[in-house]
Tab-separated table of C-alpha atoms and ligand atoms in Angstrom:
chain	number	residue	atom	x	y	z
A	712	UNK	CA	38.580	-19.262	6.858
A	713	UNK	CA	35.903	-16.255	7.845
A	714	UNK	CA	35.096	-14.422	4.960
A	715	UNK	CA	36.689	-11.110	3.847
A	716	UNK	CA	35.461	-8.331	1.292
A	717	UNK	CA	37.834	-9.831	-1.154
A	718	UNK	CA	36.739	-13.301	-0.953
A	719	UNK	CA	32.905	-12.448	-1.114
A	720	UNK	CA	33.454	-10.742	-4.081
A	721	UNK	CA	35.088	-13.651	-5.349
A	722	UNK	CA	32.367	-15.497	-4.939
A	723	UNK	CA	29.732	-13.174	-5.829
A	724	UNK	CA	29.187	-14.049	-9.427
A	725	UNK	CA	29.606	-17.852	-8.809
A	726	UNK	CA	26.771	-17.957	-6.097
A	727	UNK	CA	23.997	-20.166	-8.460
A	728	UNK	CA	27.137	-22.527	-9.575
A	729	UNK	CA	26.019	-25.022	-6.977
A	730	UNK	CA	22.472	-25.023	-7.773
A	731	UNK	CA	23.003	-25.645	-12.110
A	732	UNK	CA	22.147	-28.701	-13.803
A	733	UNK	CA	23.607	-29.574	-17.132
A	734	UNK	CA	22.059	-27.228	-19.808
A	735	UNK	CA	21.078	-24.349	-17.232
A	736	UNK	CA	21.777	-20.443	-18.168
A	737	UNK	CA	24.287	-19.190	-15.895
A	738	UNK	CA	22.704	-15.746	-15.801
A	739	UNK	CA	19.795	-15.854	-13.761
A	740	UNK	CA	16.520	-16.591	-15.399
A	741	UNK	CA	13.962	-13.793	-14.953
A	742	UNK	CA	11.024	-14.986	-13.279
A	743	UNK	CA	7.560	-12.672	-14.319
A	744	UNK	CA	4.937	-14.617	-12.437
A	745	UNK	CA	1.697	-13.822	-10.285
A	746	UNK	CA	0.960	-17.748	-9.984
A	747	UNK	CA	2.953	-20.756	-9.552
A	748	UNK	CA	1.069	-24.175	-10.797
A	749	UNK	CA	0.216	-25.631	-7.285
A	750	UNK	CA	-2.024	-28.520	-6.826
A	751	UNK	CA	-3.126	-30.038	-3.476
A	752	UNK	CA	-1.024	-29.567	-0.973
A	753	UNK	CA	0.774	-26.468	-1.726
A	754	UNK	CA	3.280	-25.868	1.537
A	755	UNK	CA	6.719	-25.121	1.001
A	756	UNK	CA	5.835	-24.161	-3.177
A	757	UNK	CA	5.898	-20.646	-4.394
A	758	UNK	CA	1.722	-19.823	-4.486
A	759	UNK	CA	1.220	-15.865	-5.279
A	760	UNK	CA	3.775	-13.144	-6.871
A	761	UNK	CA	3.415	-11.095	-3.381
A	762	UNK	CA	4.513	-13.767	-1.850
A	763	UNK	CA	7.650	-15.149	-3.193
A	764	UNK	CA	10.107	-15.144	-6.902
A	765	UNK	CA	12.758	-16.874	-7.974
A	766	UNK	CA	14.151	-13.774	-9.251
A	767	UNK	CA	13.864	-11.825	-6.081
A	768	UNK	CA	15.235	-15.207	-3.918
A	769	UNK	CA	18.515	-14.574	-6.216
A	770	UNK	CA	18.911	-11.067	-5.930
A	771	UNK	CA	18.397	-11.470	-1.669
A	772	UNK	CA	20.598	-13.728	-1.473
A	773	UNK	CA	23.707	-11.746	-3.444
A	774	UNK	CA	23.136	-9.567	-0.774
A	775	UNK	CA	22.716	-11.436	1.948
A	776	UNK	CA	26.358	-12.843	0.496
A	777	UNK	CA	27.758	-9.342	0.894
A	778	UNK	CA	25.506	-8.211	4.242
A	779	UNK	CA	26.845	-11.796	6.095
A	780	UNK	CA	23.187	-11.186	6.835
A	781	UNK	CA	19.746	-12.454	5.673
A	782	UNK	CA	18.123	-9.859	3.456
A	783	UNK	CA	14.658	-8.236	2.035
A	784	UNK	CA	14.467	-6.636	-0.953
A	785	UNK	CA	11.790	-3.534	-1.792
A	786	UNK	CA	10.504	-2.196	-4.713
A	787	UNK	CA	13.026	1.445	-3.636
A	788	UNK	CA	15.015	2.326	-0.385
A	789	UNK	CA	12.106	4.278	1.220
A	790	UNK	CA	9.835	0.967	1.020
A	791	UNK	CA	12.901	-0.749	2.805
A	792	UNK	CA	12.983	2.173	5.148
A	793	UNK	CA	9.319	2.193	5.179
A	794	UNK	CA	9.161	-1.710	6.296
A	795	UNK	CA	11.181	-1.138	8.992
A	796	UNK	CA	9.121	1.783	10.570
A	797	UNK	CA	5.954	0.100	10.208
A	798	UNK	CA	6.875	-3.721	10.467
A	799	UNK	CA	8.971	-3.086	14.320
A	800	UNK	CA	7.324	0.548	15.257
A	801	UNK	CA	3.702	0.603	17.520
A	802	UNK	CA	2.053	3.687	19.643
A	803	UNK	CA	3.605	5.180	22.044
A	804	UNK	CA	7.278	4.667	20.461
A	805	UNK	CA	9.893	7.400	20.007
A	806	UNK	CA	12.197	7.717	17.695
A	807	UNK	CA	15.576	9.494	16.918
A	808	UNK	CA	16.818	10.478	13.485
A	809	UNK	CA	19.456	12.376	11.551
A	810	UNK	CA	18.766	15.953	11.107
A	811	UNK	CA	20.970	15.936	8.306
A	812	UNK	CA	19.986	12.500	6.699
A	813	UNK	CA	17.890	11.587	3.745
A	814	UNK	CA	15.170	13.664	3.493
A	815	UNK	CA	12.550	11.496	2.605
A	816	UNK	CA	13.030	10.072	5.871
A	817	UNK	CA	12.564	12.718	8.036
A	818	UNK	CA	9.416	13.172	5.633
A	819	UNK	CA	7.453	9.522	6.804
A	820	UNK	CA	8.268	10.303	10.488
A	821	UNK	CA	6.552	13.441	9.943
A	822	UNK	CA	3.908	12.708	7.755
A	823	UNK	CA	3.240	9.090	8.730
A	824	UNK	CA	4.778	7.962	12.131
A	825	UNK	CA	3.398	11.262	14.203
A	826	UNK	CA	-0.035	10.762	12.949
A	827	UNK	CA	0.138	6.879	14.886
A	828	UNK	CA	1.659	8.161	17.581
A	829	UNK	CA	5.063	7.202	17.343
A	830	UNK	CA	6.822	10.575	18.209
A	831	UNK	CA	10.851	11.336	16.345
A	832	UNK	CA	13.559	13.673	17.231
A	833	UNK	CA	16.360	14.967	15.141
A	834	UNK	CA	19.811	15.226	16.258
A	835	UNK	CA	22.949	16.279	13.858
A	836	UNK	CA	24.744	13.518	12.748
A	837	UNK	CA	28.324	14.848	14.183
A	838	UNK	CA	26.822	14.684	17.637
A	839	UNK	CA	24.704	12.043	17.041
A	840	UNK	CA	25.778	10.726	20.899
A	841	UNK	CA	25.268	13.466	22.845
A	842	UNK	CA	22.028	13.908	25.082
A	843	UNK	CA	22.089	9.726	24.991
A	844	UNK	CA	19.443	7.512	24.066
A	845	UNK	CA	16.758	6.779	27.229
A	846	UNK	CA	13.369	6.760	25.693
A	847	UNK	CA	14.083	5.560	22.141
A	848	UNK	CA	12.348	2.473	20.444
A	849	UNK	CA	14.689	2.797	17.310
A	850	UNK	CA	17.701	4.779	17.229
A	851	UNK	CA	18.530	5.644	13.316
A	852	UNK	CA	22.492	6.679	11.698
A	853	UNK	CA	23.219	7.880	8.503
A	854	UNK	CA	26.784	7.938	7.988
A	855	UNK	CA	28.362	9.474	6.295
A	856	UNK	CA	25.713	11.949	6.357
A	857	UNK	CA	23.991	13.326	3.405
A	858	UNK	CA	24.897	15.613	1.569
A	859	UNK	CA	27.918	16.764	4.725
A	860	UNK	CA	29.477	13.796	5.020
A	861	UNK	CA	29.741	14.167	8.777
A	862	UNK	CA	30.086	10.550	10.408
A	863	UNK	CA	29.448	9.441	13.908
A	864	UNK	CA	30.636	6.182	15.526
A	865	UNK	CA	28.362	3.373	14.788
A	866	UNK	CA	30.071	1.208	17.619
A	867	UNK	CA	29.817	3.850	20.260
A	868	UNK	CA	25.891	4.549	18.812
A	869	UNK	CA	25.172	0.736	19.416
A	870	UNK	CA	26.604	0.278	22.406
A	871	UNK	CA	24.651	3.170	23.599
A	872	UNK	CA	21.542	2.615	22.448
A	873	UNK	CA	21.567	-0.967	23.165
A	874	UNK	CA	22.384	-0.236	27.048
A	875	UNK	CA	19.389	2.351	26.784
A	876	UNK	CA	17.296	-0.824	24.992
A	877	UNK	CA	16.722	0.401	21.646
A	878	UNK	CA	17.081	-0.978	17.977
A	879	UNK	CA	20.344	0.413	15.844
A	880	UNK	CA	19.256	1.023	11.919
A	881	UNK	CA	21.932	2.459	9.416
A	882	UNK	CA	21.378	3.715	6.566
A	883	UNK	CA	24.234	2.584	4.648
A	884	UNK	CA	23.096	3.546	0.944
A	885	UNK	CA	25.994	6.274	0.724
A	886	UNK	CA	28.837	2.817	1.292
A	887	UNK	CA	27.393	0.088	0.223
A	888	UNK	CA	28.795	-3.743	2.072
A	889	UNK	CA	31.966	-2.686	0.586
A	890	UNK	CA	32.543	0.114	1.798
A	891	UNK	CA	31.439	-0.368	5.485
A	892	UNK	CA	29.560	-2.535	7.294
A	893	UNK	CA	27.020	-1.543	10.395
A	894	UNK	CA	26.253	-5.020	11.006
A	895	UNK	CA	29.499	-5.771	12.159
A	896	UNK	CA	30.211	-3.001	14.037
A	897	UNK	CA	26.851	-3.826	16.122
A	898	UNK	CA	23.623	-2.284	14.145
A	899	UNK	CA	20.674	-4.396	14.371
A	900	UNK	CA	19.621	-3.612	11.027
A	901	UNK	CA	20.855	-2.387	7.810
A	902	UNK	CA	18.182	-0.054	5.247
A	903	UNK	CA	20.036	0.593	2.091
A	904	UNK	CA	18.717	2.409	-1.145
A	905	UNK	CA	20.188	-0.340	-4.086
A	906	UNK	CA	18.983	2.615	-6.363
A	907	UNK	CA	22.285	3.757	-6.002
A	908	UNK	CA	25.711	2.328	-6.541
A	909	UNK	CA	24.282	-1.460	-5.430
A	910	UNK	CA	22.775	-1.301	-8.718
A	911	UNK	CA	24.810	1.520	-9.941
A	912	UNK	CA	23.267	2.188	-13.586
A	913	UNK	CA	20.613	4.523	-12.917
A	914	UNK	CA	17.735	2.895	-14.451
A	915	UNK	CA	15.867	1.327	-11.818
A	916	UNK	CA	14.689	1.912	-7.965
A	917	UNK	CA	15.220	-0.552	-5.360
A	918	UNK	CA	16.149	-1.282	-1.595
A	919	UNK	CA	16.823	-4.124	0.897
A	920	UNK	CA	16.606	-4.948	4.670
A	921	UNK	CA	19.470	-6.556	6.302
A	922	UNK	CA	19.546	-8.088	9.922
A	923	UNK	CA	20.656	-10.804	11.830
A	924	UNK	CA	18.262	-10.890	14.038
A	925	UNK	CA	15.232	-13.426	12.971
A	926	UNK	CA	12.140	-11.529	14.243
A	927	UNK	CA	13.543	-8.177	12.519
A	928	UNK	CA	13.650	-10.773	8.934
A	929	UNK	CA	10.287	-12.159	9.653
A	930	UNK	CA	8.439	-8.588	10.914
A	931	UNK	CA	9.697	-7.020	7.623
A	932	UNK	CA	8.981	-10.042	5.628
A	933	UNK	CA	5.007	-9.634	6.988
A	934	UNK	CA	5.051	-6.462	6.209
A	935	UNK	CA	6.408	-6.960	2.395
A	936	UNK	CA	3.864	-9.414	2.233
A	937	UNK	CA	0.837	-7.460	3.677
A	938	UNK	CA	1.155	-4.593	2.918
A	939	UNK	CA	2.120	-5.545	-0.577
A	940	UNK	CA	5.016	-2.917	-1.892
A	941	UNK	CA	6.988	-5.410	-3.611
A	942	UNK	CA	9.841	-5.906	-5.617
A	943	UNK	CA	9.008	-6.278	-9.819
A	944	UNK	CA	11.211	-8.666	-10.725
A	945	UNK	CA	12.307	-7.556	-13.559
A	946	UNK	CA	13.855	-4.615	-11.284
A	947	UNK	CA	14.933	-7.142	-8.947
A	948	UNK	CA	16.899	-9.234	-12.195
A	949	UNK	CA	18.373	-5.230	-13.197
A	950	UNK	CA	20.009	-5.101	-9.563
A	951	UNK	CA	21.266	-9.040	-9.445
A	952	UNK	CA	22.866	-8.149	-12.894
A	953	UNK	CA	24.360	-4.630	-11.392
A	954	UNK	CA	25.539	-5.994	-7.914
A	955	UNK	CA	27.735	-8.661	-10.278
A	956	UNK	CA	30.168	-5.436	-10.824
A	957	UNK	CA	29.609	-3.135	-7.864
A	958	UNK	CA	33.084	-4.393	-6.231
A	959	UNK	CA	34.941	-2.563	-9.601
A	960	UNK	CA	32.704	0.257	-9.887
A	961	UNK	CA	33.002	1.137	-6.302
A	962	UNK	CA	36.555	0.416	-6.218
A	963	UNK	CA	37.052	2.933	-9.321
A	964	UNK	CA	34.565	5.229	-7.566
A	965	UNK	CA	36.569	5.877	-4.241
A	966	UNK	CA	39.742	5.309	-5.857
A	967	UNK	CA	39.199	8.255	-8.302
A	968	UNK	CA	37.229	10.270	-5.259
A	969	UNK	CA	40.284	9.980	-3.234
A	970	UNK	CA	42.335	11.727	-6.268
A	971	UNK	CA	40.122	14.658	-7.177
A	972	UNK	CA	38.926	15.402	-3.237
A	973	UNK	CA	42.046	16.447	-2.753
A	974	UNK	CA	42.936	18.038	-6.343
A	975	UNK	CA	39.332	20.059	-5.755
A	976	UNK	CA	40.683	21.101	-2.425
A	977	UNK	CA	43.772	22.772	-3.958
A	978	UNK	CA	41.517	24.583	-6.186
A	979	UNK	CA	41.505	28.118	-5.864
A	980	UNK	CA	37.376	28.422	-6.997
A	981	UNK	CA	36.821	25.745	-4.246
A	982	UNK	CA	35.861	26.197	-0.569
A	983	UNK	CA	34.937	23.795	2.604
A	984	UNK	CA	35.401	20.800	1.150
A	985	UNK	CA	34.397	17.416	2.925
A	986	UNK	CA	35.592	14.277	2.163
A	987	UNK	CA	36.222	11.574	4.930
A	988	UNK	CA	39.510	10.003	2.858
A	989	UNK	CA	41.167	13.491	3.274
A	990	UNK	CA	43.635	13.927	6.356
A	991	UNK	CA	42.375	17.096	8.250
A	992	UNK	CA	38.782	16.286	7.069
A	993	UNK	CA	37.276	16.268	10.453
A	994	UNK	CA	35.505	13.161	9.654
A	995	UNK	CA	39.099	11.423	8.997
A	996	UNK	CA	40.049	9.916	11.948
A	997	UNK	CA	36.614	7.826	12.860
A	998	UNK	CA	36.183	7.339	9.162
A	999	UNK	CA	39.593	5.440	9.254
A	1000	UNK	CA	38.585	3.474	11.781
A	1001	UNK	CA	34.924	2.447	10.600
A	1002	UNK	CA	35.063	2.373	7.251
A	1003	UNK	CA	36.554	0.010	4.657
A	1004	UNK	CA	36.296	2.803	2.108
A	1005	UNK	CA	35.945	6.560	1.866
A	1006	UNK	CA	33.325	6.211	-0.510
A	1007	UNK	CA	32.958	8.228	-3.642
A	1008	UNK	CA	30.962	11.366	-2.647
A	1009	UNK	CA	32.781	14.732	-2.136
A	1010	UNK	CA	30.757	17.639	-1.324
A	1011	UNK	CA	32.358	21.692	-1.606
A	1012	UNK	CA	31.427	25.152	-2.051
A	1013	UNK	CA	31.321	27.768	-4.968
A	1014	UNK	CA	30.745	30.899	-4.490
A	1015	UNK	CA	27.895	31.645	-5.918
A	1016	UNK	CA	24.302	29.949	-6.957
A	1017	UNK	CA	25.413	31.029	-10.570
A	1018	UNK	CA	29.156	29.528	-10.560
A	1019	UNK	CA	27.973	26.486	-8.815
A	1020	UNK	CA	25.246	25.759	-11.746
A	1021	UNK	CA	28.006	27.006	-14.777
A	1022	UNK	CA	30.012	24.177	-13.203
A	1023	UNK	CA	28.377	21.414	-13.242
A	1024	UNK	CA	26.391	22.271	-16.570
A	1025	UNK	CA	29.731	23.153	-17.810
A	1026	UNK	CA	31.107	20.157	-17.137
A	1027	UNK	CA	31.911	17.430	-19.878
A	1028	UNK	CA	31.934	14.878	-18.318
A	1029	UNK	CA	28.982	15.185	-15.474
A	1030	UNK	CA	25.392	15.091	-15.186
A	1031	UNK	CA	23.649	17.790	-13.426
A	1032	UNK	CA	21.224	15.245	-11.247
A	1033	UNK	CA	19.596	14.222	-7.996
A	1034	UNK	CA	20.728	11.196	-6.853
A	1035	UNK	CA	24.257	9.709	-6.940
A	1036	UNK	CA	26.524	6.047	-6.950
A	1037	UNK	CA	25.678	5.581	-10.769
A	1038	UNK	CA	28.371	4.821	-13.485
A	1039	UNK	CA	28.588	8.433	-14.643
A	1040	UNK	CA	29.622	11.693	-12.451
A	1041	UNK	CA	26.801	13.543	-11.511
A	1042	UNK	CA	26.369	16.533	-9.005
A	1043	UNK	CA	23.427	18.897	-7.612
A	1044	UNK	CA	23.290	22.155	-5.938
A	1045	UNK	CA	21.741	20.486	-2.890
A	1046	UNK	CA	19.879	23.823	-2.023
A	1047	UNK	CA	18.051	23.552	-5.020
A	1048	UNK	CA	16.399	20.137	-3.037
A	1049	UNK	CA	15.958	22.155	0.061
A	1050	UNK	CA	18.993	20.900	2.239
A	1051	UNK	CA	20.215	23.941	4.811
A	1052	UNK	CA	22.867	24.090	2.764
A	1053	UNK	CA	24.713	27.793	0.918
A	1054	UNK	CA	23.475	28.484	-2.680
A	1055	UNK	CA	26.740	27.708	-3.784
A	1056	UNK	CA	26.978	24.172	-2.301
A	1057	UNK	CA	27.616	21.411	-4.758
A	1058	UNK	CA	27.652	17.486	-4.125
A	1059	UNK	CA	29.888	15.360	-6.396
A	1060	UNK	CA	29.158	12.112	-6.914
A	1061	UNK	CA	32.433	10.431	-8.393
A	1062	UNK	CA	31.633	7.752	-11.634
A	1063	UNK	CA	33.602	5.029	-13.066
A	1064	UNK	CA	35.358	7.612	-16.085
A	1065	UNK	CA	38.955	7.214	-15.723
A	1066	UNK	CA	40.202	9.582	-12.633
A	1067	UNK	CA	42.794	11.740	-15.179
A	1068	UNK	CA	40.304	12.632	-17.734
A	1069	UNK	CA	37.661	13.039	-15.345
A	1070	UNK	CA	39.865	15.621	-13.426
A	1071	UNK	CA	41.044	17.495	-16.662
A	1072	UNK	CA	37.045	18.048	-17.304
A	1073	UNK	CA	36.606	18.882	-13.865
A	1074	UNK	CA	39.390	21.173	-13.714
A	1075	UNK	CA	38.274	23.238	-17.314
A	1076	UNK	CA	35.076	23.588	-15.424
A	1077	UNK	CA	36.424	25.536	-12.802
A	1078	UNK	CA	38.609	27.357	-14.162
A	1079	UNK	CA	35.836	28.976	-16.310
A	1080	UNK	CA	33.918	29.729	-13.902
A	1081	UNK	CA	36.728	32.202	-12.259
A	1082	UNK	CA	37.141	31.969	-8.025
B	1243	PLP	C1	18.122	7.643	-2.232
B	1243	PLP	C2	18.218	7.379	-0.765
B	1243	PLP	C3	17.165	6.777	-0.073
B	1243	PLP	C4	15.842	6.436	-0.740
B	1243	PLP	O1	15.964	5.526	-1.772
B	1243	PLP	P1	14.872	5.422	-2.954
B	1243	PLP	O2	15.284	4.207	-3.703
B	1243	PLP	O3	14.937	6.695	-3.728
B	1243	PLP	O4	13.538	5.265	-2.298
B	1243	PLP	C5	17.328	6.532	1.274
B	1243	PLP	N1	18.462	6.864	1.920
B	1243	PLP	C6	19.493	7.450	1.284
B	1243	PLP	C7	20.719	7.800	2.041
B	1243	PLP	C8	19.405	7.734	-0.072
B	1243	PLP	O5	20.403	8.336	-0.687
């Protein structure tokens, strides 16, 4: 029977059951080791902490449970990011990104790509097709796009770039393997920040690699190894322990984002607001098609720097933060991070409160704030 989303999650906290003897814990051990004991012959044994972990093996291979995919975990999503660039990327090389991705991003092609000579272009995410892909190395998606939420068609991007003979990464951090899944709909490789809802608590950074292509594994593997920007694995034992419940959280995150996107949209004090679960959203249609989820981001605008920060200081039941996916609602003014955004412009990220109570705080919040 192939695997569904239901089924791996399922499995997903029974994954060391097979490997227990009598007397084991079944929550993973954490590992904290720079050696290994390791006489002789040492092949095949764990040797050096840069190297390999038990803890880290663990955590890789929850997600390589939920990617269908092997996996590499990194110390935070730009070292995953990071490993790709510099593990599959030489001279000469050109690559196209999101203009309206992660920022950081956009920030290592500039600062540290250009430099070696591999060259980037930016293209908006809801015409990420047009203009085609001849010349590209590595062609790179972000959807849904951050903080937007346009989308483009990873199939259509794949088949694409593919026939132009470049390398498909997606960032998927904003969907997590629940909520969509690039791999399957013909990326070559997966770069996800686990900082967010993967490990969904807020208290530690991390990131993985996904492919199913061997070389990709093994070129980001040498880099992790070389280059050293590893995992700790005490991090790595936080996100084994959060990925356990990310198939509730997220499932309470999109469920309640579906209910208040379109409660905030009724909203008098609320304007342009983008959410791909919301019929006339002009991501809907694609969104439908591609993803398994609408995930549980909602961006809008206020009208006013002012009302935008009285909201979501206001608010009882939200953090004013960067970042986003964690167990608690949060939200930023993304122009206060430098996104071409209006003063006004807010980006929700929906927690795991329950939906009605969330909305009732939402709602007080806005309606003190006037239109
Ligand atoms: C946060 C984020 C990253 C970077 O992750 P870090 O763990 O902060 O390094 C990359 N891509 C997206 C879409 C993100 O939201």
């Amino acid at each position: 029977m192939p695997e569904t989303a239901r089924s791996r999650a399922a499995s997903l906290a029974h994954l060391r059951r097979d490997g227990l003897a009598k007397g084991d814990p079944i929550p993973l051990p954490l590992t904290m080791a720079a050696i290994f004991h390791n006489p002789g012959d040492g092949a095949g044994y764990s040797q050096y902490g840069r190297y390999s972990n038990a803890t880290w093996d663990a955590v890789e291979h929850m997600l390589a449970h939920l990617e269908d995919a092997p996996c590499v975990g990194f110390p935070s999503g730009m070292a995953a990011i990071s490993a790709v660039f510099f593990g599959l990327l030489k001279t000469g090389d050109r690559v196209l990104l999101p203009s309206d991705g992660y920022h950081a991003t956009r920030a290592l092609a500039e600062r540290f790509l250009k430099p070696f000579g591999i060259a980037y272009d930016l293209r908006p995410t809801s015409t990420f097709l047009d203009g085609g892909f001849d010349g590209y190395r590595l062609v790179y998606v972000e959807t849904p796009s951050n903080p937007r939420l346009d989308i483009c068609d990873i199939t259509a991007v794949a088949e694409a770039a593919h026939r132009a003979g470049a390398m498909v990464v997606v960032d998927n951090t904003t969907m997590t393997p629940f909520g969509q899944r690039p791999l399957d709909l013909g990326a070559d490789i997966v770069v996800a920040a686990d900082t967010k809802a993967a490990n969904g608590h807020s208290d530690v950074l991390f990131g993985h690699v996904a492919s199913r292509n061997p070389d990709i594994i093994a070129a980001v593997t040498g880099w992790r190894e070389t280059a050293g920007g590893i995992p700790g694995p005490f991090e790595a034992w936080l996100v084994h322990r959060g990925l356990e419940t990310l198939d509730v959280r997220f499932d309470r995150m999109c469920t309640s984002a579906e209910v208040i996107a379109k409660r905030l949209k009724n909203h008098h004090a609320v304007s342009g607001l983008r959410y791909p679960g919301l019929e006339g959203d002009p991501s809907h249609n694609l969104a439908r098609a591609q993803m398994e989820r609408f995930g549980f981001l909602v961006s809008f605008e206020l009208a006013s720097e002012d009302k935008a920060e009285d909201f979501i200081n206001n608010c009882t039941l939200m953090q004013a933060a960067t970042s986003f996916g964690g167990v608690h609602t949060s939200a930023e003014r993304r122009a206060k991070r430098g996104d071409a955004v209006p003063p006004g412009f807010v980006r929700l990220s929906v927690g795991c409160e329950p939906a009605e109570e969330l909305w009732q705080a939402i709602e007080a919040s806005l309606d003190k704030i006037g239109a």
